[in-house]
Coordinates of N, CA and C in Angstrom, one line a residue:
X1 N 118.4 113.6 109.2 CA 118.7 114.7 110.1 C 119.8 115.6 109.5
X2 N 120.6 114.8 109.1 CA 122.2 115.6 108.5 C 121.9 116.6 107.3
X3 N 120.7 116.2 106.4 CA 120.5 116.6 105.1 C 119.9 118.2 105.4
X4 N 118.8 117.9 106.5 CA 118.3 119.5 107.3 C 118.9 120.6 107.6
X5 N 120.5 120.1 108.2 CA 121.1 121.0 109.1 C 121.7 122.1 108.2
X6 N 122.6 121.9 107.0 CA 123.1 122.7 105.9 C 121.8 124.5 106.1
X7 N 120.7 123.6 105.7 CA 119.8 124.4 104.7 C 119.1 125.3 106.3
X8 N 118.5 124.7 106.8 CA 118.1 125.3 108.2 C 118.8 125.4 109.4
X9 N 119.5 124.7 109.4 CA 120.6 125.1 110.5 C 120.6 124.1 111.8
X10 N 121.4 124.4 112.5 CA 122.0 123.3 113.6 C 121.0 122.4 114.3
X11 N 120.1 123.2 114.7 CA 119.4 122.9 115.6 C 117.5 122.4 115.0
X12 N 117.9 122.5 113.1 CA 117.0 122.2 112.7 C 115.9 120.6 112.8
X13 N 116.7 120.0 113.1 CA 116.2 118.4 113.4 C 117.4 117.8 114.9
X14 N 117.0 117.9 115.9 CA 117.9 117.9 116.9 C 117.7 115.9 116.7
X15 N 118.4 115.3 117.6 CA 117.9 114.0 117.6 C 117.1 113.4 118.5
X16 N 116.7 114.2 119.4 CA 115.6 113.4 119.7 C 113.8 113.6 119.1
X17 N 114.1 114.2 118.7 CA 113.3 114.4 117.3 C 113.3 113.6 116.4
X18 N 114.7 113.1 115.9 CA 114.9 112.0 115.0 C 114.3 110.3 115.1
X19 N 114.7 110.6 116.4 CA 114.6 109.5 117.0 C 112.8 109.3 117.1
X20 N 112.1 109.7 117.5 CA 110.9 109.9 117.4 C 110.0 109.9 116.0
X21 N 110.5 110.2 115.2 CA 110.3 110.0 113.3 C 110.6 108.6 113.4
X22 N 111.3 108.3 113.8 CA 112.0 107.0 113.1 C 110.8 106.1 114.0
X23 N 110.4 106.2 115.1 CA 109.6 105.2 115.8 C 108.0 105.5 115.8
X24 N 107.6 106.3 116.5 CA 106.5 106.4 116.7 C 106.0 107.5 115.5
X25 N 107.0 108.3 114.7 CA 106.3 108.9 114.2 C 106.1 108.3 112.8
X26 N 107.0 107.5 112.2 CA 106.7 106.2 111.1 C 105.4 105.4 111.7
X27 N 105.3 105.2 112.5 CA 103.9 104.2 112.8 C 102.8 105.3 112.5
X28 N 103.1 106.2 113.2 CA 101.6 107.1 112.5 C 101.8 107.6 111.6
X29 N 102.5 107.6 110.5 CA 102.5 107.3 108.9 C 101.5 106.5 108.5
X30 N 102.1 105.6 109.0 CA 101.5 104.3 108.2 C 100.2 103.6 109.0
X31 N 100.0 104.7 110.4 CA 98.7 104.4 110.7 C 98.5 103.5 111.1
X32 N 99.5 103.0 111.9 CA 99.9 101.7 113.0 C 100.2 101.9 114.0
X33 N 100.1 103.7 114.8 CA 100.8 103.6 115.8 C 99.8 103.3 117.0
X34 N 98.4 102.5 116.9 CA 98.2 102.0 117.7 C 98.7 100.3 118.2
X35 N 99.7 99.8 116.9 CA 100.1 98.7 117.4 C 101.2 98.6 117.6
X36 N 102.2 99.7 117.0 CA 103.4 99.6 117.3 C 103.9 101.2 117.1
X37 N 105.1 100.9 117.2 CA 106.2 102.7 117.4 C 106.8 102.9 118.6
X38 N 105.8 102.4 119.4 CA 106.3 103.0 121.0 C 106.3 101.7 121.8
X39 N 106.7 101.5 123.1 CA 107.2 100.2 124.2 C 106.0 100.6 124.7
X40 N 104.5 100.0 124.6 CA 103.2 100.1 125.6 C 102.7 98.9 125.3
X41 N 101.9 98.5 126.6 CA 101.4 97.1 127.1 C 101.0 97.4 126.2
X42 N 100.4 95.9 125.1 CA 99.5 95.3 123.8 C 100.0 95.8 122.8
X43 N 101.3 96.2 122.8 CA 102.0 96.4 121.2 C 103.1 95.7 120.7
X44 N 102.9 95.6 119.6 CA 104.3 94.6 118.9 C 105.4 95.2 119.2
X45 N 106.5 95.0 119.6 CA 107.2 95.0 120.1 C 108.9 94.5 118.8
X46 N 109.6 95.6 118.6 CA 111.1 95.1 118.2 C 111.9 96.2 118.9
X47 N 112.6 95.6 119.4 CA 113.8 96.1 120.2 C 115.4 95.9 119.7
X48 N 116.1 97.0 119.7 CA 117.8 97.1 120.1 C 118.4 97.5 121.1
X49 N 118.6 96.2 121.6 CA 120.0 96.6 122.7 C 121.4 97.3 122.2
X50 N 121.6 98.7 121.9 CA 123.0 99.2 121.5 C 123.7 99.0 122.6
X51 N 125.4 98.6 122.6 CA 126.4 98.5 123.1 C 126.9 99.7 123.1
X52 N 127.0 101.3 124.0 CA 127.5 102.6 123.5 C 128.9 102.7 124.4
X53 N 129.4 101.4 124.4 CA 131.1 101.6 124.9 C 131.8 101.3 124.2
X54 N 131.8 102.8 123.7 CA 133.1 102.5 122.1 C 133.8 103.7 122.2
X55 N 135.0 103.6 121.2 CA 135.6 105.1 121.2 C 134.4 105.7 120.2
X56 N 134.1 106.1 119.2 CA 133.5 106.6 118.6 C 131.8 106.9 119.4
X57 N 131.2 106.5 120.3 CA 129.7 107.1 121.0 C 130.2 107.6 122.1
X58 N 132.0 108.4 122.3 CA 132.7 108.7 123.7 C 132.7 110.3 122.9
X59 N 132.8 110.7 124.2 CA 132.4 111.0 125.5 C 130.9 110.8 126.1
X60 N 130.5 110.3 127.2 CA 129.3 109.9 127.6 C 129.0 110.7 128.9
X61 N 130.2 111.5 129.3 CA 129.6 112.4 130.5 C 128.8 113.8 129.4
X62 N 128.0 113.9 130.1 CA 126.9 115.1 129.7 C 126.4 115.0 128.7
X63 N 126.9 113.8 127.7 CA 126.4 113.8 125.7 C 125.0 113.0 126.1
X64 N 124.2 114.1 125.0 CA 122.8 113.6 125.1 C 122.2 112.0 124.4
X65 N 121.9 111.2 125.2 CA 122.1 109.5 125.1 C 121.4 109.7 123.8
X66 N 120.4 110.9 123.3 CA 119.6 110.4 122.1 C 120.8 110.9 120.7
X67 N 121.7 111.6 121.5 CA 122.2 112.1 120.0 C 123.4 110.8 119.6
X68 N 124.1 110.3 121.2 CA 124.6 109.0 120.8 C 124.1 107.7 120.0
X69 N 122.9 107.7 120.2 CA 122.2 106.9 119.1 C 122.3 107.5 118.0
X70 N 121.8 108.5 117.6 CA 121.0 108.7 116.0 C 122.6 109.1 115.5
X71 N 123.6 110.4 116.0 CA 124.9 110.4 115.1 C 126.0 109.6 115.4
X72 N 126.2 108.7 116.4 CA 127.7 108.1 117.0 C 127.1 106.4 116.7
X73 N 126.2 105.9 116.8 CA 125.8 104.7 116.7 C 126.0 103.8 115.0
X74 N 126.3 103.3 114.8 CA 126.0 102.2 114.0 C 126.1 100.6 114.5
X75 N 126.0 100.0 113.1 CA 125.5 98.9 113.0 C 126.3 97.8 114.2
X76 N 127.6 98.5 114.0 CA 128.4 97.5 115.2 C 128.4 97.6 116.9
X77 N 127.2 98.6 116.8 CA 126.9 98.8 118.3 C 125.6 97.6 118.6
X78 N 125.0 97.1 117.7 CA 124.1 96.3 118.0 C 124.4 94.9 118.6
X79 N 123.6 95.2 120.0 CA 123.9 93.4 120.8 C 123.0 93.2 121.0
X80 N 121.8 93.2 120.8 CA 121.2 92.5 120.9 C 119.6 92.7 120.1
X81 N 118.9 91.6 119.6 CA 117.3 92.2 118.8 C 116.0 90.9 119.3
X82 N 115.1 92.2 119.5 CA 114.4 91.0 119.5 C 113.3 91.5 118.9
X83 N 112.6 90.6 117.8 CA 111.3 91.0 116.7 C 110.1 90.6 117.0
X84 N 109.2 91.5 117.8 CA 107.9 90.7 117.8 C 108.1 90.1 119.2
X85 N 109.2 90.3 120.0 CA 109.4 89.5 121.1 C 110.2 88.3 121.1
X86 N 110.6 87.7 120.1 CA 111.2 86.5 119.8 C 113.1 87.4 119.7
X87 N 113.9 86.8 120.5 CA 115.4 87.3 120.8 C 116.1 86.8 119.3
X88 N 116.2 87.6 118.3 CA 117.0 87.2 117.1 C 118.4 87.3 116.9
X89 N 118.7 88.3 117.5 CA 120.5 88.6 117.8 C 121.1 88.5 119.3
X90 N 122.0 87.5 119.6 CA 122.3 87.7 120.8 C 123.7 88.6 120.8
X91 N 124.4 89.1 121.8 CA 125.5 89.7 121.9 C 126.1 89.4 120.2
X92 N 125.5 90.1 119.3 CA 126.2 90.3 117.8 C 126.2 88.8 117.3
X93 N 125.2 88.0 117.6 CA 125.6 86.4 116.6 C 123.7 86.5 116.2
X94 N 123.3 86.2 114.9 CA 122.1 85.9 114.7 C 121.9 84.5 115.0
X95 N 120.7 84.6 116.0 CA 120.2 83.1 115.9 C 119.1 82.5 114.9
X96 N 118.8 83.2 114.2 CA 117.3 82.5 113.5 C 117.8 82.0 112.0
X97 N 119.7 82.0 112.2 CA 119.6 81.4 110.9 C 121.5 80.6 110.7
X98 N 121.6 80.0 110.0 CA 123.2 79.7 109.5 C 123.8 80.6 109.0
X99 N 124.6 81.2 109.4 CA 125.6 82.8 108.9 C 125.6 82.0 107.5
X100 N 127.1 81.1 107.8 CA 127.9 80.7 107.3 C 127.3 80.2 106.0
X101 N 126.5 79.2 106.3 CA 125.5 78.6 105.0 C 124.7 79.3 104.1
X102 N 124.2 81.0 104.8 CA 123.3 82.2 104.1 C 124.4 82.6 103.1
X103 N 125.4 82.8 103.9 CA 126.9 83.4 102.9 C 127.3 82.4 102.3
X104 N 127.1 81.3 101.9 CA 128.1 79.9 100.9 C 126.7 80.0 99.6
X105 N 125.9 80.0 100.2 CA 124.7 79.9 99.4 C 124.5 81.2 98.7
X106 N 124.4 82.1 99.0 CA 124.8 83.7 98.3 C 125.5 83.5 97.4
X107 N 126.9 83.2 97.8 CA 127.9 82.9 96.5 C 127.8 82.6 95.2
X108 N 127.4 80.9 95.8 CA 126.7 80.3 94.8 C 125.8 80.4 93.2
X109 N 124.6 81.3 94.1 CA 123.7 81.9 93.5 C 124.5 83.1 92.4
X110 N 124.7 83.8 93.2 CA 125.8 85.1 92.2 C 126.8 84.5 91.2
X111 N 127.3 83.7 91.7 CA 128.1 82.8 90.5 C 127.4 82.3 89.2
X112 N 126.0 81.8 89.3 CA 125.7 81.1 88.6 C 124.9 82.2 87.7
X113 N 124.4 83.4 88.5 CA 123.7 84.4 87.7 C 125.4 85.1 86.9
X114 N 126.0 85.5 87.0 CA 127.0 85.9 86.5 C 127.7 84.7 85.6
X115 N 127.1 83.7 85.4 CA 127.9 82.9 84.6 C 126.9 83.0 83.3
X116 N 125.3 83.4 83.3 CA 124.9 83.5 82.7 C 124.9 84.8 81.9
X117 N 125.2 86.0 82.4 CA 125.7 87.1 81.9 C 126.6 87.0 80.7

């Protein structure tokens, strides 16, 4: 969206437009948007619950909720996910795996390839 605005101007890719690319209109890319893109009975389903009570997604009287997502949102607004229907992130902690053990084991690994370097 940001890379449009320069060259065509303000209102060249608004976000709820963006927002729409990013979901339903990537599924009809890839010629899936009969099983997913959009929240309708009989489709796969992945969801984010964003948390938009931050200073940075503020002010929220009259800001348009879609532009709060696509420019004020990141990663640390995410509370919650669920893939396919199965709840993978609850309030910011992943359940489908050991943080701690993914990150000791990373290390590891990187150590031993850089040892061979």
């Amino acid at each position: 969206a940001l890379l449009h605005k320069p060259r065509c101007g303000p209102e060249s890719m608004d976000a709820r437009r963006v927002l729409r690319m990013a979901t339903i209109g990537g599924a009809q890319t890839l010629g899936m948007d009969h099983l997913t893109g959009s929240i309708e009975k009989g489709k796969k389903a992945d969801l984010v619950l964003l948390n938009l009570n931050d200073f940075h997604t503020f002010p929220s009287f009259d800001a348009d909720p879609y532009s709060r997502v696509v420019y004020a949102a990141s990663r640390g607004n995410v509370d919650s996910v669920w893939v396919d229907g199965k709840n993978v992130v609850q309030r910011g902690r992943v359940r489908t795996m050991d943080k701690k053990l993914v990150l000791r084991e990373t290390d590891k690994s990187i150590a031993r390839l850089l040892a061979r370097i």
